[in-house]
């Protein structure tokens, strides 16, 4: 009889792939607790937790963290609104150029980040817009919208139009139909898209480099700190925090959408 178990060779290959991907990340956690403060020595000469306290006492770390959280939150909010509206229009309406619009919405995340960054910087300079938090937000929103749009449009297409028609036939207006029928069906997809957008915005580097001016988000701060000869474990402590902040929303998004193929009314 055919066995459902994977062969040992495939298991070993999968394990090797995971080690190759995750070992560099594990080193960040190790070097966050090393006693060596000037270089990346292996094996570490000793371990200490003092760098966590040093990091907590750095005002520049908190300033960069606050800017990253602010930009990620605003960018995600903009993406949630625009991405959902665009997904609703593309999935529920028939009009000329619909597929072209869908392609243009997805294009920013397909392009290299440096292309997006250069184009945004050129546009801001041409329009004489000073670099600020809002220029970073606009840059991040370009790819955050794509993430929310992809999640929302997929869920819209799996939600039966008969549910909306039935609600309208029973006397519900547009707001009631959205609140009681549409939103419950797409809520988990929107939440997952928002979490992914937040994670992408929080650790974005390339687009931020071209749109931040003199400001420094947490990833930019980390790049600047790497060139300094002392207290390098502080950078690793911050990197460890960034890994946790980024991974947790991604895991939550996966958990919310793991059964996304079963939408209410999709089988009718």
PDB file of C-alpha atoms in Angstrom:
ATOM      1  CA  UNK A   1       0.000   0.000   0.000  1.00  0.00           C
ATOM      2  CA  UNK A   2       1.075   3.548  -0.715  1.00  0.00           C
ATOM      3  CA  UNK A   3       2.498   5.354   2.300  1.00  0.00           C
ATOM      4  CA  UNK A   4       1.669   8.986   3.045  1.00  0.00           C
ATOM      5  CA  UNK A   5       4.962   9.484   4.874  1.00  0.00           C
ATOM      6  CA  UNK A   6       7.704  11.459   3.136  1.00  0.00           C
ATOM      7  CA  UNK A   7      10.968   9.620   2.417  1.00  0.00           C
ATOM      8  CA  UNK A   8      13.937  10.311   4.676  1.00  0.00           C
ATOM      9  CA  UNK A   9      15.851  11.993   1.855  1.00  0.00           C
ATOM     10  CA  UNK A  10      13.053  14.531   1.407  1.00  0.00           C
ATOM     11  CA  UNK A  11      12.871  15.136   5.156  1.00  0.00           C
ATOM     12  CA  UNK A  12      16.617  15.721   5.333  1.00  0.00           C
ATOM     13  CA  UNK A  13      16.477  18.113   2.378  1.00  0.00           C
ATOM     14  CA  UNK A  14      13.645  20.058   4.013  1.00  0.00           C
ATOM     15  CA  UNK A  15      15.543  20.224   7.308  1.00  0.00           C
ATOM     16  CA  UNK A  16      18.685  21.433   5.524  1.00  0.00           C
ATOM     17  CA  UNK A  17      16.679  24.128   3.770  1.00  0.00           C
ATOM     18  CA  UNK A  18      15.204  25.320   7.075  1.00  0.00           C
ATOM     19  CA  UNK A  19      18.648  25.429   8.707  1.00  0.00           C
ATOM     20  CA  UNK A  20      20.015  27.418   5.760  1.00  0.00           C
ATOM     21  CA  UNK A  21      17.177  29.939   6.054  1.00  0.00           C
ATOM     22  CA  UNK A  22      16.936  30.235   9.841  1.00  0.00           C
ATOM     23  CA  UNK A  23      20.542  29.867  11.029  1.00  0.00           C
ATOM     24  CA  UNK A  24      21.486  33.505  10.192  1.00  0.00           C
ATOM     25  CA  UNK A  25      18.421  34.700  12.107  1.00  0.00           C
ATOM     26  CA  UNK A  26      19.396  32.538  15.073  1.00  0.00           C
ATOM     27  CA  UNK A  27      22.813  34.226  15.097  1.00  0.00           C
ATOM     28  CA  UNK A  28      21.089  37.569  15.691  1.00  0.00           C
ATOM     29  CA  UNK A  29      19.641  36.211  18.936  1.00  0.00           C
ATOM     30  CA  UNK A  30      23.024  34.803  19.985  1.00  0.00           C
ATOM     31  CA  UNK A  31      24.927  38.041  19.329  1.00  0.00           C
ATOM     32  CA  UNK A  32      22.283  40.036  21.204  1.00  0.00           C
ATOM     33  CA  UNK A  33      23.597  38.455  24.428  1.00  0.00           C
ATOM     34  CA  UNK A  34      27.353  38.325  23.747  1.00  0.00           C
ATOM     35  CA  UNK A  35      29.877  40.030  26.011  1.00  0.00           C
ATOM     36  CA  UNK A  36      31.944  41.109  22.981  1.00  0.00           C
ATOM     37  CA  UNK A  37      30.907  44.635  21.961  1.00  0.00           C
ATOM     38  CA  UNK A  38      33.177  45.441  19.002  1.00  0.00           C
ATOM     39  CA  UNK A  39      33.090  42.461  16.642  1.00  0.00           C
ATOM     40  CA  UNK A  40      31.124  39.372  15.718  1.00  0.00           C
ATOM     41  CA  UNK A  41      33.362  36.770  17.348  1.00  0.00           C
ATOM     42  CA  UNK A  42      32.507  33.069  17.134  1.00  0.00           C
ATOM     43  CA  UNK A  43      32.023  31.406  19.437  1.00  0.00           C
ATOM     44  CA  UNK A  44      30.969  34.293  21.696  1.00  0.00           C
ATOM     45  CA  UNK A  45      33.385  34.713  24.625  1.00  0.00           C
ATOM     46  CA  UNK A  46      30.473  34.932  27.053  1.00  0.00           C
ATOM     47  CA  UNK A  47      26.840  35.813  27.488  1.00  0.00           C
ATOM     48  CA  UNK A  48      25.141  38.693  29.254  1.00  0.00           C
ATOM     49  CA  UNK A  49      21.750  40.389  29.343  1.00  0.00           C
ATOM     50  CA  UNK A  50      23.135  43.886  29.936  1.00  0.00           C
ATOM     51  CA  UNK A  51      22.593  44.914  26.304  1.00  0.00           C
ATOM     52  CA  UNK A  52      18.839  44.735  26.742  1.00  0.00           C
ATOM     53  CA  UNK A  53      19.075  47.360  29.477  1.00  0.00           C
ATOM     54  CA  UNK A  54      21.467  49.460  27.402  1.00  0.00           C
ATOM     55  CA  UNK A  55      19.068  49.329  24.465  1.00  0.00           C
ATOM     56  CA  UNK A  56      16.095  50.263  26.646  1.00  0.00           C
ATOM     57  CA  UNK A  57      17.996  53.331  27.814  1.00  0.00           C
ATOM     58  CA  UNK A  58      18.833  54.623  24.322  1.00  0.00           C
ATOM     59  CA  UNK A  59      16.559  57.542  23.403  1.00  0.00           C
ATOM     60  CA  UNK A  60      17.453  57.229  19.712  1.00  0.00           C
ATOM     61  CA  UNK A  61      16.142  53.655  19.685  1.00  0.00           C
ATOM     62  CA  UNK A  62      12.776  54.716  21.091  1.00  0.00           C
ATOM     63  CA  UNK A  63      12.569  57.612  18.638  1.00  0.00           C
ATOM     64  CA  UNK A  64      13.236  55.319  15.675  1.00  0.00           C
ATOM     65  CA  UNK A  65      10.805  52.722  17.027  1.00  0.00           C
ATOM     66  CA  UNK A  66       8.083  55.328  17.484  1.00  0.00           C
ATOM     67  CA  UNK A  67       8.531  56.570  13.919  1.00  0.00           C
ATOM     68  CA  UNK A  68       8.390  53.027  12.528  1.00  0.00           C
ATOM     69  CA  UNK A  69       5.221  52.207  14.459  1.00  0.00           C
ATOM     70  CA  UNK A  70       3.600  55.488  13.430  1.00  0.00           C
ATOM     71  CA  UNK A  71       4.424  55.042   9.746  1.00  0.00           C
ATOM     72  CA  UNK A  72       3.343  51.391   9.748  1.00  0.00           C
ATOM     73  CA  UNK A  73       0.032  52.176  11.461  1.00  0.00           C
ATOM     74  CA  UNK A  74      -0.885  55.053   9.130  1.00  0.00           C
ATOM     75  CA  UNK A  75       0.243  53.182   6.012  1.00  0.00           C
ATOM     76  CA  UNK A  76      -1.790  50.146   7.042  1.00  0.00           C
ATOM     77  CA  UNK A  77      -4.875  52.287   7.671  1.00  0.00           C
ATOM     78  CA  UNK A  78      -4.620  53.885   4.227  1.00  0.00           C
ATOM     79  CA  UNK A  79      -4.068  50.482   2.646  1.00  0.00           C
ATOM     80  CA  UNK A  80      -7.071  48.988   4.425  1.00  0.00           C
ATOM     81  CA  UNK A  81      -9.413  51.644   3.034  1.00  0.00           C
ATOM     82  CA  UNK A  82      -8.057  51.982  -0.504  1.00  0.00           C
ATOM     83  CA  UNK A  83      -7.228  48.294  -0.922  1.00  0.00           C
ATOM     84  CA  UNK A  84     -10.696  47.183   0.173  1.00  0.00           C
ATOM     85  CA  UNK A  85     -12.513  49.690  -2.030  1.00  0.00           C
ATOM     86  CA  UNK A  86     -10.403  48.783  -5.049  1.00  0.00           C
ATOM     87  CA  UNK A  87     -10.940  45.067  -4.438  1.00  0.00           C
ATOM     88  CA  UNK A  88     -14.692  45.576  -4.172  1.00  0.00           C
ATOM     89  CA  UNK A  89     -14.780  47.522  -7.444  1.00  0.00           C
ATOM     90  CA  UNK A  90     -12.636  45.017  -9.352  1.00  0.00           C
ATOM     91  CA  UNK A  91     -14.398  41.906  -8.062  1.00  0.00           C
ATOM     92  CA  UNK A  92     -18.015  43.111  -8.121  1.00  0.00           C
ATOM     93  CA  UNK A  93     -18.246  45.495 -11.096  1.00  0.00           C
ATOM     94  CA  UNK A  94     -17.818  45.047 -14.832  1.00  0.00           C
ATOM     95  CA  UNK A  95     -16.196  47.958 -16.631  1.00  0.00           C
ATOM     96  CA  UNK A  96     -13.710  48.686 -19.375  1.00  0.00           C
ATOM     97  CA  UNK A  97     -10.087  48.388 -18.276  1.00  0.00           C
ATOM     98  CA  UNK A  98     -10.827  46.386 -15.115  1.00  0.00           C
ATOM     99  CA  UNK A  99      -7.955  43.953 -15.617  1.00  0.00           C
ATOM    100  CA  UNK A 100      -5.592  46.809 -16.445  1.00  0.00           C
ATOM    101  CA  UNK A 101      -6.488  48.527 -13.180  1.00  0.00           C
ATOM    102  CA  UNK A 102      -5.902  45.269 -11.298  1.00  0.00           C
ATOM    103  CA  UNK A 103      -2.458  44.967 -12.911  1.00  0.00           C
ATOM    104  CA  UNK A 104      -1.549  48.564 -12.061  1.00  0.00           C
ATOM    105  CA  UNK A 105      -2.563  48.059  -8.428  1.00  0.00           C
ATOM    106  CA  UNK A 106      -0.317  45.004  -8.101  1.00  0.00           C
ATOM    107  CA  UNK A 107       2.596  46.528 -10.041  1.00  0.00           C
ATOM    108  CA  UNK A 108       4.276  48.429  -7.138  1.00  0.00           C
ATOM    109  CA  UNK A 109       5.042  45.239  -5.210  1.00  0.00           C
ATOM    110  CA  UNK A 110       6.338  43.511  -8.355  1.00  0.00           C
ATOM    111  CA  UNK A 111       8.795  46.306  -9.151  1.00  0.00           C
ATOM    112  CA  UNK A 112      12.174  46.450  -7.377  1.00  0.00           C
ATOM    113  CA  UNK A 113      12.005  48.661  -4.305  1.00  0.00           C
ATOM    114  CA  UNK A 114      14.771  50.905  -5.621  1.00  0.00           C
ATOM    115  CA  UNK A 115      12.651  51.747  -8.682  1.00  0.00           C
ATOM    116  CA  UNK A 116       9.728  52.714  -6.461  1.00  0.00           C
ATOM    117  CA  UNK A 117      12.020  54.726  -4.200  1.00  0.00           C
ATOM    118  CA  UNK A 118      13.679  56.650  -7.026  1.00  0.00           C
ATOM    119  CA  UNK A 119      10.348  57.414  -8.699  1.00  0.00           C
ATOM    120  CA  UNK A 120       8.809  58.671  -5.453  1.00  0.00           C
ATOM    121  CA  UNK A 121      11.848  60.816  -4.625  1.00  0.00           C
ATOM    122  CA  UNK A 122      11.756  62.323  -8.129  1.00  0.00           C
ATOM    123  CA  UNK A 123       8.040  63.050  -7.798  1.00  0.00           C
ATOM    124  CA  UNK A 124       8.445  64.676  -4.365  1.00  0.00           C
ATOM    125  CA  UNK A 125      11.321  66.824  -5.641  1.00  0.00           C
ATOM    126  CA  UNK A 126       9.387  67.822  -8.755  1.00  0.00           C
ATOM    127  CA  UNK A 127       6.361  68.832  -6.690  1.00  0.00           C
ATOM    128  CA  UNK A 128       8.596  70.545  -4.109  1.00  0.00           C
ATOM    129  CA  UNK A 129       7.230  68.357  -1.282  1.00  0.00           C
ATOM    130  CA  UNK A 130       9.541  68.395   1.775  1.00  0.00           C
ATOM    131  CA  UNK A 131      10.570  65.013   3.149  1.00  0.00           C
ATOM    132  CA  UNK A 132       8.683  64.139   6.318  1.00  0.00           C
ATOM    133  CA  UNK A 133       6.783  61.340   8.001  1.00  0.00           C
ATOM    134  CA  UNK A 134       4.082  61.693   5.360  1.00  0.00           C
ATOM    135  CA  UNK A 135       6.453  61.093   2.467  1.00  0.00           C
ATOM    136  CA  UNK A 136       7.504  57.839   4.157  1.00  0.00           C
ATOM    137  CA  UNK A 137       3.844  56.931   4.640  1.00  0.00           C
ATOM    138  CA  UNK A 138       3.060  57.544   0.967  1.00  0.00           C
ATOM    139  CA  UNK A 139       6.002  55.393  -0.050  1.00  0.00           C
ATOM    140  CA  UNK A 140       4.964  52.518   2.209  1.00  0.00           C
ATOM    141  CA  UNK A 141       1.302  52.769   1.221  1.00  0.00           C
ATOM    142  CA  UNK A 142       2.200  51.941  -2.393  1.00  0.00           C
ATOM    143  CA  UNK A 143       3.025  48.335  -1.500  1.00  0.00           C
ATOM    144  CA  UNK A 144       0.783  48.003   1.573  1.00  0.00           C
ATOM    145  CA  UNK A 145      -2.264  48.580  -0.619  1.00  0.00           C
ATOM    146  CA  UNK A 146      -1.232  45.625  -2.775  1.00  0.00           C
ATOM    147  CA  UNK A 147      -1.150  43.253   0.205  1.00  0.00           C
ATOM    148  CA  UNK A 148      -4.603  44.264   1.427  1.00  0.00           C
ATOM    149  CA  UNK A 149      -5.977  44.263  -2.129  1.00  0.00           C
ATOM    150  CA  UNK A 150      -4.768  40.726  -2.849  1.00  0.00           C
ATOM    151  CA  UNK A 151      -6.356  39.360   0.333  1.00  0.00           C
ATOM    152  CA  UNK A 152      -9.605  41.275  -0.108  1.00  0.00           C
ATOM    153  CA  UNK A 153     -10.134  40.559  -3.811  1.00  0.00           C
ATOM    154  CA  UNK A 154      -9.590  36.831  -3.282  1.00  0.00           C
ATOM    155  CA  UNK A 155     -12.180  36.758  -0.499  1.00  0.00           C
ATOM    156  CA  UNK A 156     -14.644  38.900  -2.478  1.00  0.00           C
ATOM    157  CA  UNK A 157     -14.469  36.449  -5.371  1.00  0.00           C
ATOM    158  CA  UNK A 158     -15.134  33.503  -3.055  1.00  0.00           C
ATOM    159  CA  UNK A 159     -18.140  35.173  -1.441  1.00  0.00           C
ATOM    160  CA  UNK A 160     -21.405  34.391  -3.192  1.00  0.00           C
ATOM    161  CA  UNK A 161     -23.123  37.375  -4.809  1.00  0.00           C
ATOM    162  CA  UNK A 162     -26.429  35.708  -3.948  1.00  0.00           C
ATOM    163  CA  UNK A 163     -25.915  36.672  -0.294  1.00  0.00           C
ATOM    164  CA  UNK A 164     -25.755  40.349  -1.211  1.00  0.00           C
ATOM    165  CA  UNK A 165     -28.758  40.070  -3.537  1.00  0.00           C
ATOM    166  CA  UNK A 166     -30.759  38.309  -0.821  1.00  0.00           C
ATOM    167  CA  UNK A 167     -29.924  41.006   1.722  1.00  0.00           C
ATOM    168  CA  UNK A 168     -31.017  43.752  -0.686  1.00  0.00           C
ATOM    169  CA  UNK A 169     -34.221  41.867  -1.520  1.00  0.00           C
ATOM    170  CA  UNK A 170     -35.028  41.648   2.199  1.00  0.00           C
ATOM    171  CA  UNK A 171     -34.837  45.436   2.502  1.00  0.00           C
ATOM    172  CA  UNK A 172     -31.286  46.045   3.686  1.00  0.00           C
ATOM    173  CA  UNK A 173     -29.667  49.235   2.437  1.00  0.00           C
ATOM    174  CA  UNK A 174     -26.056  49.486   1.290  1.00  0.00           C
ATOM    175  CA  UNK A 175     -24.630  50.194   4.754  1.00  0.00           C
ATOM    176  CA  UNK A 176     -26.564  47.359   6.377  1.00  0.00           C
ATOM    177  CA  UNK A 177     -25.560  44.934   3.633  1.00  0.00           C
ATOM    178  CA  UNK A 178     -21.906  45.824   4.066  1.00  0.00           C
ATOM    179  CA  UNK A 179     -22.030  45.632   7.872  1.00  0.00           C
ATOM    180  CA  UNK A 180     -24.081  42.449   8.228  1.00  0.00           C
ATOM    181  CA  UNK A 181     -23.213  40.447   5.105  1.00  0.00           C
ATOM    182  CA  UNK A 182     -20.054  41.592   3.349  1.00  0.00           C
ATOM    183  CA  UNK A 183     -17.888  42.521   6.334  1.00  0.00           C
ATOM    184  CA  UNK A 184     -18.341  39.213   8.232  1.00  0.00           C
ATOM    185  CA  UNK A 185     -17.242  37.339   5.090  1.00  0.00           C
ATOM    186  CA  UNK A 186     -14.146  39.427   4.396  1.00  0.00           C
ATOM    187  CA  UNK A 187     -13.163  40.410   7.953  1.00  0.00           C
ATOM    188  CA  UNK A 188     -10.456  37.781   8.466  1.00  0.00           C
ATOM    189  CA  UNK A 189      -8.972  38.491   5.022  1.00  0.00           C
ATOM    190  CA  UNK A 190      -8.841  42.223   5.795  1.00  0.00           C
ATOM    191  CA  UNK A 191      -7.289  41.614   9.201  1.00  0.00           C
ATOM    192  CA  UNK A 192      -4.690  39.280   7.705  1.00  0.00           C
ATOM    193  CA  UNK A 193      -3.914  41.775   4.941  1.00  0.00           C
ATOM    194  CA  UNK A 194      -3.573  44.554   7.480  1.00  0.00           C
ATOM    195  CA  UNK A 195      -1.177  42.523   9.617  1.00  0.00           C
ATOM    196  CA  UNK A 196       0.983  41.640   6.633  1.00  0.00           C
ATOM    197  CA  UNK A 197       0.974  45.264   5.479  1.00  0.00           C
ATOM    198  CA  UNK A 198       2.026  46.404   8.966  1.00  0.00           C
ATOM    199  CA  UNK A 199       4.869  43.879   9.039  1.00  0.00           C
ATOM    200  CA  UNK A 200       6.105  44.898   5.577  1.00  0.00           C
ATOM    201  CA  UNK A 201       5.987  48.590   6.441  1.00  0.00           C
ATOM    202  CA  UNK A 202       7.715  48.111   9.791  1.00  0.00           C
ATOM    203  CA  UNK A 203      10.847  46.527   8.298  1.00  0.00           C
ATOM    204  CA  UNK A 204      10.985  48.368   4.944  1.00  0.00           C
ATOM    205  CA  UNK A 205      14.431  49.785   4.108  1.00  0.00           C
ATOM    206  CA  UNK A 206      14.850  50.617   0.404  1.00  0.00           C
ATOM    207  CA  UNK A 207      11.772  52.791  -0.161  1.00  0.00           C
ATOM    208  CA  UNK A 208      12.315  54.450   3.226  1.00  0.00           C
ATOM    209  CA  UNK A 209      15.874  55.392   2.271  1.00  0.00           C
ATOM    210  CA  UNK A 210      14.590  57.474  -0.645  1.00  0.00           C
ATOM    211  CA  UNK A 211      11.592  59.057   1.117  1.00  0.00           C
ATOM    212  CA  UNK A 212      12.734  59.665   4.711  1.00  0.00           C
ATOM    213  CA  UNK A 213      15.068  62.617   4.343  1.00  0.00           C
ATOM    214  CA  UNK A 214      16.906  63.062   7.664  1.00  0.00           C
ATOM    215  CA  UNK A 215      14.515  60.866   9.639  1.00  0.00           C
ATOM    216  CA  UNK A 216      15.398  57.318  10.639  1.00  0.00           C
ATOM    217  CA  UNK A 217      12.969  54.470  11.073  1.00  0.00           C
ATOM    218  CA  UNK A 218      14.153  51.483  13.071  1.00  0.00           C
ATOM    219  CA  UNK A 219      15.600  49.536  10.088  1.00  0.00           C
ATOM    220  CA  UNK A 220      17.430  52.658   8.874  1.00  0.00           C
ATOM    221  CA  UNK A 221      18.749  53.232  12.387  1.00  0.00           C
ATOM    222  CA  UNK A 222      20.086  49.672  12.429  1.00  0.00           C
ATOM    223  CA  UNK A 223      21.972  50.180   9.170  1.00  0.00           C
ATOM    224  CA  UNK A 224      23.529  53.364  10.507  1.00  0.00           C
ATOM    225  CA  UNK A 225      24.556  51.686  13.770  1.00  0.00           C
ATOM    226  CA  UNK A 226      26.345  48.810  12.049  1.00  0.00           C
ATOM    227  CA  UNK A 227      29.170  51.104  10.947  1.00  0.00           C
ATOM    228  CA  UNK A 228      29.960  52.123  14.531  1.00  0.00           C
ATOM    229  CA  UNK A 229      32.716  50.126  16.271  1.00  0.00           C
ATOM    230  CA  UNK A 230      31.173  49.881  19.758  1.00  0.00           C
ATOM    231  CA  UNK A 231      28.011  48.438  21.277  1.00  0.00           C
ATOM    232  CA  UNK A 232      27.201  46.308  18.265  1.00  0.00           C
ATOM    233  CA  UNK A 233      25.098  43.946  20.424  1.00  0.00           C
ATOM    234  CA  UNK A 234      22.633  46.843  20.803  1.00  0.00           C
ATOM    235  CA  UNK A 235      21.960  46.574  17.082  1.00  0.00           C
ATOM    236  CA  UNK A 236      21.347  42.854  17.471  1.00  0.00           C
ATOM    237  CA  UNK A 237      18.930  43.432  20.356  1.00  0.00           C
ATOM    238  CA  UNK A 238      16.970  45.813  18.146  1.00  0.00           C
ATOM    239  CA  UNK A 239      17.151  43.329  15.260  1.00  0.00           C
ATOM    240  CA  UNK A 240      15.787  40.638  17.565  1.00  0.00           C
ATOM    241  CA  UNK A 241      12.853  42.897  18.446  1.00  0.00           C
ATOM    242  CA  UNK A 242      12.230  43.615  14.756  1.00  0.00           C
ATOM    243  CA  UNK A 243      12.170  39.874  14.009  1.00  0.00           C
ATOM    244  CA  UNK A 244       9.566  39.305  16.717  1.00  0.00           C
ATOM    245  CA  UNK A 245       7.434  42.281  15.679  1.00  0.00           C
ATOM    246  CA  UNK A 246       7.532  41.133  12.051  1.00  0.00           C
ATOM    247  CA  UNK A 247       6.988  37.410  12.589  1.00  0.00           C
ATOM    248  CA  UNK A 248       4.062  37.644  14.992  1.00  0.00           C
ATOM    249  CA  UNK A 249       1.696  39.482  12.573  1.00  0.00           C
ATOM    250  CA  UNK A 250       2.666  37.084   9.777  1.00  0.00           C
ATOM    251  CA  UNK A 251       1.862  34.054  11.949  1.00  0.00           C
ATOM    252  CA  UNK A 252      -1.409  35.653  13.014  1.00  0.00           C
ATOM    253  CA  UNK A 253      -2.301  36.373   9.378  1.00  0.00           C
ATOM    254  CA  UNK A 254      -1.599  32.745   8.461  1.00  0.00           C
ATOM    255  CA  UNK A 255      -3.737  31.547  11.368  1.00  0.00           C
ATOM    256  CA  UNK A 256      -6.654  33.750  10.332  1.00  0.00           C
ATOM    257  CA  UNK A 257      -6.601  32.740   6.664  1.00  0.00           C
ATOM    258  CA  UNK A 258      -5.761  29.037   6.977  1.00  0.00           C
ATOM    259  CA  UNK A 259      -9.448  28.146   6.376  1.00  0.00           C
ATOM    260  CA  UNK A 260     -10.119  31.093   4.064  1.00  0.00           C
ATOM    261  CA  UNK A 261     -11.226  28.866   1.197  1.00  0.00           C
ATOM    262  CA  UNK A 262     -14.473  28.153   3.061  1.00  0.00           C
ATOM    263  CA  UNK A 263     -16.417  31.429   2.862  1.00  0.00           C
ATOM    264  CA  UNK A 264     -20.020  31.672   3.944  1.00  0.00           C
ATOM    265  CA  UNK A 265     -22.327  30.987   1.077  1.00  0.00           C
ATOM    266  CA  UNK A 266     -19.499  30.079  -1.308  1.00  0.00           C
ATOM    267  CA  UNK A 267     -20.940  26.660  -1.950  1.00  0.00           C
ATOM    268  CA  UNK A 268     -24.377  27.980  -2.911  1.00  0.00           C
TER     269      UNK A 268
END
